[in-house]
Tab-separated table of C-alpha atoms in Angstrom:
chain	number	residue	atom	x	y	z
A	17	UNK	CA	-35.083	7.780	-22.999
A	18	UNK	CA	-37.734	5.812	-22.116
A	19	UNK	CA	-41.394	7.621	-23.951
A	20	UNK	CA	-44.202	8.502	-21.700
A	21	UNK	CA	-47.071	6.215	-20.977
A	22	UNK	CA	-49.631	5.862	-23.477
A	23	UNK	CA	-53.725	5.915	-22.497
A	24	UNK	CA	-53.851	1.914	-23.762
A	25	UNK	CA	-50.526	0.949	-21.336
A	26	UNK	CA	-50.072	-0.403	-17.925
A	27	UNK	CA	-47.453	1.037	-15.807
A	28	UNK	CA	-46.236	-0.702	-12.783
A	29	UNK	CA	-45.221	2.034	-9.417
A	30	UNK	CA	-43.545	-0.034	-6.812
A	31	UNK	CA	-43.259	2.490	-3.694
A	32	UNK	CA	-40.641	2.800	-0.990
A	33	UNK	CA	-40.227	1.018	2.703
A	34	UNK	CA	-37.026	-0.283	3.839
A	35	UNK	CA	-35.622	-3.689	3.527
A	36	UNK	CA	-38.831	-4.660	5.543
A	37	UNK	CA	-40.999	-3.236	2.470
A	38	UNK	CA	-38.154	-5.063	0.164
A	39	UNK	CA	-38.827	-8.417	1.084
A	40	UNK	CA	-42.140	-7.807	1.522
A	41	UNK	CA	-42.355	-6.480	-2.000
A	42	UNK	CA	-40.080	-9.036	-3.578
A	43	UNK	CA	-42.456	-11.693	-1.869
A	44	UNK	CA	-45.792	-10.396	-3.428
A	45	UNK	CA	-43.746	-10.715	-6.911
A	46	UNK	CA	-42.608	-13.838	-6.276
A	47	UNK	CA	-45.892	-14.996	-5.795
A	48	UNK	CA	-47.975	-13.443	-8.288
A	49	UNK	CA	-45.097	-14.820	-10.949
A	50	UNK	CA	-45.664	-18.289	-9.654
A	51	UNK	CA	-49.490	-17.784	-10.395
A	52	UNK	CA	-48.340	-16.728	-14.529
A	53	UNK	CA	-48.634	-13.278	-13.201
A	54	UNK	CA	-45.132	-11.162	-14.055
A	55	UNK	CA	-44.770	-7.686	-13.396
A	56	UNK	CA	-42.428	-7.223	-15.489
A	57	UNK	CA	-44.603	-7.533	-18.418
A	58	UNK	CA	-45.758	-3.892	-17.763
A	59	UNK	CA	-45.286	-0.917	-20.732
A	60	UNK	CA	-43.129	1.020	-17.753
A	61	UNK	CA	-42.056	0.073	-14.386
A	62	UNK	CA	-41.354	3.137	-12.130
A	63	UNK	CA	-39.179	1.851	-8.647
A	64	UNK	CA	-37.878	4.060	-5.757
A	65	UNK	CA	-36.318	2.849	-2.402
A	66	UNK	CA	-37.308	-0.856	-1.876
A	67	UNK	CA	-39.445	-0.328	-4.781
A	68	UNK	CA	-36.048	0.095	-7.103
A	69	UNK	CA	-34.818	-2.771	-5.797
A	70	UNK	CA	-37.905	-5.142	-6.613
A	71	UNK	CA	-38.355	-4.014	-10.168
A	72	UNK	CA	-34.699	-4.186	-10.959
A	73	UNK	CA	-34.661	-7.513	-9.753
A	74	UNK	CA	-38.072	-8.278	-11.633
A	75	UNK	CA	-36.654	-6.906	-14.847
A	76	UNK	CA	-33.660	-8.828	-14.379
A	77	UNK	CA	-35.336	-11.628	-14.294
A	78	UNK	CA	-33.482	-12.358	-10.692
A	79	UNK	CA	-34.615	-15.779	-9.213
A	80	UNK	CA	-37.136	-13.914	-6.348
A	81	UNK	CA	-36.624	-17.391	-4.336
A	82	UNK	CA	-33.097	-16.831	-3.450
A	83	UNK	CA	-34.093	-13.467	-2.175
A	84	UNK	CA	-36.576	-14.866	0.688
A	85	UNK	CA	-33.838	-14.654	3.467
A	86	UNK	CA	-30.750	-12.411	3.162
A	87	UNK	CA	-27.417	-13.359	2.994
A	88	UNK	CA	-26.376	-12.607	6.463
A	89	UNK	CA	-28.995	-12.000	8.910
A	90	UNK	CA	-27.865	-9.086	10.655
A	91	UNK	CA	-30.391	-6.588	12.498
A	92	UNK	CA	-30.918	-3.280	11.514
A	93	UNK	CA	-28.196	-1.292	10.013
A	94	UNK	CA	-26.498	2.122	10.691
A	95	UNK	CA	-27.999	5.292	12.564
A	96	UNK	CA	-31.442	4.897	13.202
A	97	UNK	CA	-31.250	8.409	15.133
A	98	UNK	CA	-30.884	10.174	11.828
A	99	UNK	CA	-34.448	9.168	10.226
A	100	UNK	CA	-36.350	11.271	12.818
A	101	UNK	CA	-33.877	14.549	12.341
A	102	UNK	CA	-34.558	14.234	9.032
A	103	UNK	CA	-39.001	13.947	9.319
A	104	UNK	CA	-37.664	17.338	11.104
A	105	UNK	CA	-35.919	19.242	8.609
A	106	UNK	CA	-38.240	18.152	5.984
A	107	UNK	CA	-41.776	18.426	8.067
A	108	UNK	CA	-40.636	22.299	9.290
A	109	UNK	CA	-42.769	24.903	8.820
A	110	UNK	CA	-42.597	27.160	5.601
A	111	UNK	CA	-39.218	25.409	4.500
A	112	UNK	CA	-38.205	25.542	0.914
A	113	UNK	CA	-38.429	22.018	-0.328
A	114	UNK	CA	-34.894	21.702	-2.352
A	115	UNK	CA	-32.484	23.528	0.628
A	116	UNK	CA	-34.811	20.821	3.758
A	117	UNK	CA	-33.702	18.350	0.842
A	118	UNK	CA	-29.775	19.792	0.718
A	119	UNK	CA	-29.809	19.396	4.876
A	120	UNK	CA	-31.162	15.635	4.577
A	121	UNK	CA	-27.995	15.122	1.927
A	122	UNK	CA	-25.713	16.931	4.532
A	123	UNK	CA	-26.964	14.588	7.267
A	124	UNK	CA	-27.105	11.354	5.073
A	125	UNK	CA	-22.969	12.696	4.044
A	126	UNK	CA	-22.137	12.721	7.494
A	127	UNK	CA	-23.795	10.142	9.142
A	128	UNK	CA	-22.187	7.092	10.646
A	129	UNK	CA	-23.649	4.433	8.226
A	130	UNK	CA	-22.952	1.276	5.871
A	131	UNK	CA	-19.994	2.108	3.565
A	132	UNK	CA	-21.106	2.689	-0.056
A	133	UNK	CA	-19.022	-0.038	-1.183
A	134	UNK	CA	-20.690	-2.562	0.612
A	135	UNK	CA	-24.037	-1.561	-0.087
A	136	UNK	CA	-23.339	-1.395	-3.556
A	137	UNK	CA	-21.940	-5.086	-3.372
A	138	UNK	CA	-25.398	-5.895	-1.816
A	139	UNK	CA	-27.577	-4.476	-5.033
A	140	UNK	CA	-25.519	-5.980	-7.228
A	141	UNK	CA	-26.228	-9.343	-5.337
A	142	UNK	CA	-30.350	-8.295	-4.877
A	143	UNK	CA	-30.907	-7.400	-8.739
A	144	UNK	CA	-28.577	-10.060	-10.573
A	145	UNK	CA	-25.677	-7.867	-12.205
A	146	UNK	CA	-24.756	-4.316	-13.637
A	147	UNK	CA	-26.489	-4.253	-16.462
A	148	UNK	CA	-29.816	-2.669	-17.179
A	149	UNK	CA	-32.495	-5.177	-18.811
A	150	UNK	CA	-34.313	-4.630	-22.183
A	151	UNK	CA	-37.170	-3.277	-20.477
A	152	UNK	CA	-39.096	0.250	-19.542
A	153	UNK	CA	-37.574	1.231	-16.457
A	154	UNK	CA	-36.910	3.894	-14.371
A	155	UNK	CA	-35.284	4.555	-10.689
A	156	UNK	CA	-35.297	7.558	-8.616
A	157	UNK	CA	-32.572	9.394	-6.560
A	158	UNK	CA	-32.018	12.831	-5.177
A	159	UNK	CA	-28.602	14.691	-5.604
A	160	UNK	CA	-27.710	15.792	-2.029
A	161	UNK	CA	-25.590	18.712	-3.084
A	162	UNK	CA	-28.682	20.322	-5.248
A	163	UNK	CA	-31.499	18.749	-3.622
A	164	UNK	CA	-32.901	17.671	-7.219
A	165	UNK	CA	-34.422	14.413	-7.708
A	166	UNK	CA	-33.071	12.491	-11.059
A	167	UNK	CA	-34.878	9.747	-12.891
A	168	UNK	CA	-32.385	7.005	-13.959
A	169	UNK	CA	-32.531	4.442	-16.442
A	170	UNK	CA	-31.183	1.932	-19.633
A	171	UNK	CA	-29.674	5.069	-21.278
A	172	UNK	CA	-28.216	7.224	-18.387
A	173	UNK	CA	-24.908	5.660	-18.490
A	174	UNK	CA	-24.857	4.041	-14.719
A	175	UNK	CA	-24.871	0.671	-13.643
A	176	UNK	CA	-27.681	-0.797	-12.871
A	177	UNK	CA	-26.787	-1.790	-9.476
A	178	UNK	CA	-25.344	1.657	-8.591
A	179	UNK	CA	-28.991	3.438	-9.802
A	180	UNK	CA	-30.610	0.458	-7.566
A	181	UNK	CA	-28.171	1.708	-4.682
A	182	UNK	CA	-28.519	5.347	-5.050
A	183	UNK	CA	-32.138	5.176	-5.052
A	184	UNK	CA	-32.003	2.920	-2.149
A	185	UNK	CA	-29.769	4.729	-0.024
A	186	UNK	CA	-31.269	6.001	3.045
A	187	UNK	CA	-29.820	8.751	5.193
A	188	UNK	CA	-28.313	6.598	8.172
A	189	UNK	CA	-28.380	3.497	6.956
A	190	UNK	CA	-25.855	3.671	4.226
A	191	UNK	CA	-23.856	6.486	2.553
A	192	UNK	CA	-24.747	8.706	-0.396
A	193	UNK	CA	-23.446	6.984	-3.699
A	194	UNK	CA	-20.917	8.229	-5.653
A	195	UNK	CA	-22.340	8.477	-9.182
A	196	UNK	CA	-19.792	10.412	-11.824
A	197	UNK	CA	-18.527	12.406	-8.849
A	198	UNK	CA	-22.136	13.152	-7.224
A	199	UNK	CA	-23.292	11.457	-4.359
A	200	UNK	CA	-26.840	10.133	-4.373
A	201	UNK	CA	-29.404	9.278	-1.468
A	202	UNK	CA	-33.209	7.630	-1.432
A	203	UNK	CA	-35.263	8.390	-3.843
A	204	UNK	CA	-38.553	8.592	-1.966
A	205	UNK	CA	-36.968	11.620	-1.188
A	206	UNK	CA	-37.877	13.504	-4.348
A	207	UNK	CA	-41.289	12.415	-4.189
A	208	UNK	CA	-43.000	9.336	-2.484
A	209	UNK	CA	-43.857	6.533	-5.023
A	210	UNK	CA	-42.736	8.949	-7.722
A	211	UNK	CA	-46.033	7.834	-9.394
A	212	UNK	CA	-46.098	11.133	-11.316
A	213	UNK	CA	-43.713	9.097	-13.548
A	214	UNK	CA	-46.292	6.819	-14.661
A	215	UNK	CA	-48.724	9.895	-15.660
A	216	UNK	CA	-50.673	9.194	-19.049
A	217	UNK	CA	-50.798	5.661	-18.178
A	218	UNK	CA	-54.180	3.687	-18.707
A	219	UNK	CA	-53.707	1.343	-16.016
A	220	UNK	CA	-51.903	2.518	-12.961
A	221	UNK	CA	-50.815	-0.323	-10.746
A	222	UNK	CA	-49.288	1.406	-7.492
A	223	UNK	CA	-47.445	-1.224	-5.056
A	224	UNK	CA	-46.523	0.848	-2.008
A	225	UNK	CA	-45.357	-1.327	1.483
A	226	UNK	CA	-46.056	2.194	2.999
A	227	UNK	CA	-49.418	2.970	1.572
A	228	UNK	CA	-51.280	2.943	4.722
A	229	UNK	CA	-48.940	5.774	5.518
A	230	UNK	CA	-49.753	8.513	3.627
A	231	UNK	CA	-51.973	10.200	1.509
A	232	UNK	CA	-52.432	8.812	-2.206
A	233	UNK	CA	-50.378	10.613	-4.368
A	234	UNK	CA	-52.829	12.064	-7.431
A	235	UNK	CA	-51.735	10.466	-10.702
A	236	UNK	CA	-53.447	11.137	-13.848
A	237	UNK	CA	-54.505	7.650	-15.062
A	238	UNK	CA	-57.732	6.647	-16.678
A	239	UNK	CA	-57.893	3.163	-14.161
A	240	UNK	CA	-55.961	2.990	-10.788
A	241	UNK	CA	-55.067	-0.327	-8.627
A	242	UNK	CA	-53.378	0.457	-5.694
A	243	UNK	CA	-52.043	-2.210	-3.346
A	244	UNK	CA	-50.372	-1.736	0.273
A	245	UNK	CA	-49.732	-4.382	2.848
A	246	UNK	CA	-53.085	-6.131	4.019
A	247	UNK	CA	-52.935	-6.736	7.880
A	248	UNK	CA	-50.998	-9.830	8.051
A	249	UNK	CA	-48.730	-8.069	6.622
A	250	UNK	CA	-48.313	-4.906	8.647
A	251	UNK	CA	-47.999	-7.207	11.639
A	252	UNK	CA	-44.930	-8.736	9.680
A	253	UNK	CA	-43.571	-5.352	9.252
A	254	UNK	CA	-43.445	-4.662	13.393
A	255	UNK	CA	-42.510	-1.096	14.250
A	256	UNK	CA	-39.167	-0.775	12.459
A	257	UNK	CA	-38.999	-0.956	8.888
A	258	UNK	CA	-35.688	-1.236	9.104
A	259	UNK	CA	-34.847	-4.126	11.386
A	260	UNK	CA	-33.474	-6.570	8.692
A	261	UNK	CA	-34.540	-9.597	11.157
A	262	UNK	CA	-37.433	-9.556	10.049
A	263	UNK	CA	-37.360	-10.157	6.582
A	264	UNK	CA	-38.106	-13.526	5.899
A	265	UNK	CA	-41.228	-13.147	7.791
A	266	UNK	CA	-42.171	-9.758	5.487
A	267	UNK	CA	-41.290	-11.761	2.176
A	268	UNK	CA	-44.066	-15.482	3.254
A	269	UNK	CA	-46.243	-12.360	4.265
A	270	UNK	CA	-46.236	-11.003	0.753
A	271	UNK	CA	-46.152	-14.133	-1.062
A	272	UNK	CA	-49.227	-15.342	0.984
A	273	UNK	CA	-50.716	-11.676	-0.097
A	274	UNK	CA	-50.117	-12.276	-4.007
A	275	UNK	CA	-52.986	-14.757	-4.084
A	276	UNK	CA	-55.540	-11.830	-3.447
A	277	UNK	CA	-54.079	-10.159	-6.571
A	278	UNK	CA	-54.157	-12.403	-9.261
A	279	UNK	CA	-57.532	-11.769	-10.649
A	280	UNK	CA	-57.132	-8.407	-10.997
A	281	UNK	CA	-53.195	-8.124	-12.297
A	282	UNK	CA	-53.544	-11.088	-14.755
A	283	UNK	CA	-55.906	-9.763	-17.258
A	284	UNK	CA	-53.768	-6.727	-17.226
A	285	UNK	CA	-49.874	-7.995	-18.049
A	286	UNK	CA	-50.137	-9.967	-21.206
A	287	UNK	CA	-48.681	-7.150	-23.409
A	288	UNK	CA	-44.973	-7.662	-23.141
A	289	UNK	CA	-43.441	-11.002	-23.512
A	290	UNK	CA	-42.414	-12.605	-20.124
């Protein structure tokens, strides 16, 4: 297992948002590692959602050039009537978090969405392979059955691209993944960002396409950069995070955003070897 954060490292959150947040995500790493700056190079990388899928990919060392326009533009994907039932169960008054939690994973089960199959065959495609890199990271999921989130990573014993998946696995968009005969769903889920992951950390540097959203999650770290879309950006984004059309516009937004960044990040990443 990978050891907590120490007061001296940098850990790197990257937050959740739909493939609009992906690309837009996978664009602002793109640029910053044309500009020497690699987040990768951080002491742990944390990644839910469209966060998951950017840090596997970063890890992986995926060429984040081939990722500016998807395979197959198609627009957005599944159910998009089952997001707002499930703000519903899980905004309700006085609910118990873990059984709101077990209804989302009884919606996301029956919900008319992308096959599992083919959504894993996408992940595998996004971060470069199976196989977990040499480096510190972790990726977030939620059981459906128990409602419990689950922190995967190099030594859990599941494909990389099927931890990428699970996390990434919204309710109405695709099915739950089957994971050692448990089915999965999004990570953000269990808890945002999931930047408690990162506590202990010297440097926190928390990468949410949602940001502007929601409340910053408290995170015990002795320095904290956060970073959300600027508002180029959000106009990029449009009202949908999930309309796939518009990811190519979402990933020039964030590579034009990475230029803001790389005073800040580059004194910070030199630890690990690129």
């Amino acid at each position: 297992m990978i050891s907590s954060p120490g007061d001296s490292d940098v850990a790197v959150v990257l937050g959740p948002g739909g493939p609009v947040g992906t690309a837009w995500l996978l664009g602002l790493a793109a640029g910053l590692r044309r500009s020497g700056v690699d987040l990768a190079r951080a002491d742990l990388l944390v990644g839910t959602s469209a966060g998951a899928i950017a840090a596997a990919a970063l890890t992986n060392g995926r060429n984040l050039d081939e990722l500016a326009e998807l395979p197959s533009a198609r627009s957005r994907a599944g159910d998009p009537t089952v997001m707002p039932r499930v703000f519903e169960i899980l905004n309700a008054p006085g609910a118990d978090p873990r059984e709101s939690l077990r209804q989302v994973g009884t919606l996301a089960r029956e919900a008319d969405a992308m096959p599992q199959e083919d959504h894993l065959a996408a992940m595998e495609y996004s971060v470069g392979g199976r196989t977990w890199p040499d480096a510190p990271l972790l990726i977030t999921a939620v059981d459906i059955d128990s409602g419990e989130p689950v922190v995967w990573h190099g030594q859990s014993g599941v494909p990389l691209h099927a931890a990428v998946a699970s996390s990434s696995a919204a309710p109405g968009y695709t099915e739950p993944i089957t994971i050692d005969g448990r089915r999965y769903m999004d990570g953000a889920f269990g808890g945002g960002s999931n930047a408690h992951l990162a506590n202990g950390a010297g440097t926190l540097i928390l990468i949410e396409p949602m940001g502007q959203m929601f409340p910053a999650a408290p995170v015990q770290a002795a320095r904290r950069l956060s970073v959300m879309p600027d508002e180029a950006a959000r106009e990029a984004f449009g009202p949908d995070l999930g309309d796939r059309n518009r990811w190519p516009g979402t990933y020039q937004a964030g590579l034009r955003q990475s230029a803001a960044l790389v005073a800040d990040l580059a004194p910070l990443l030199h630890k690990r070897p690129a």
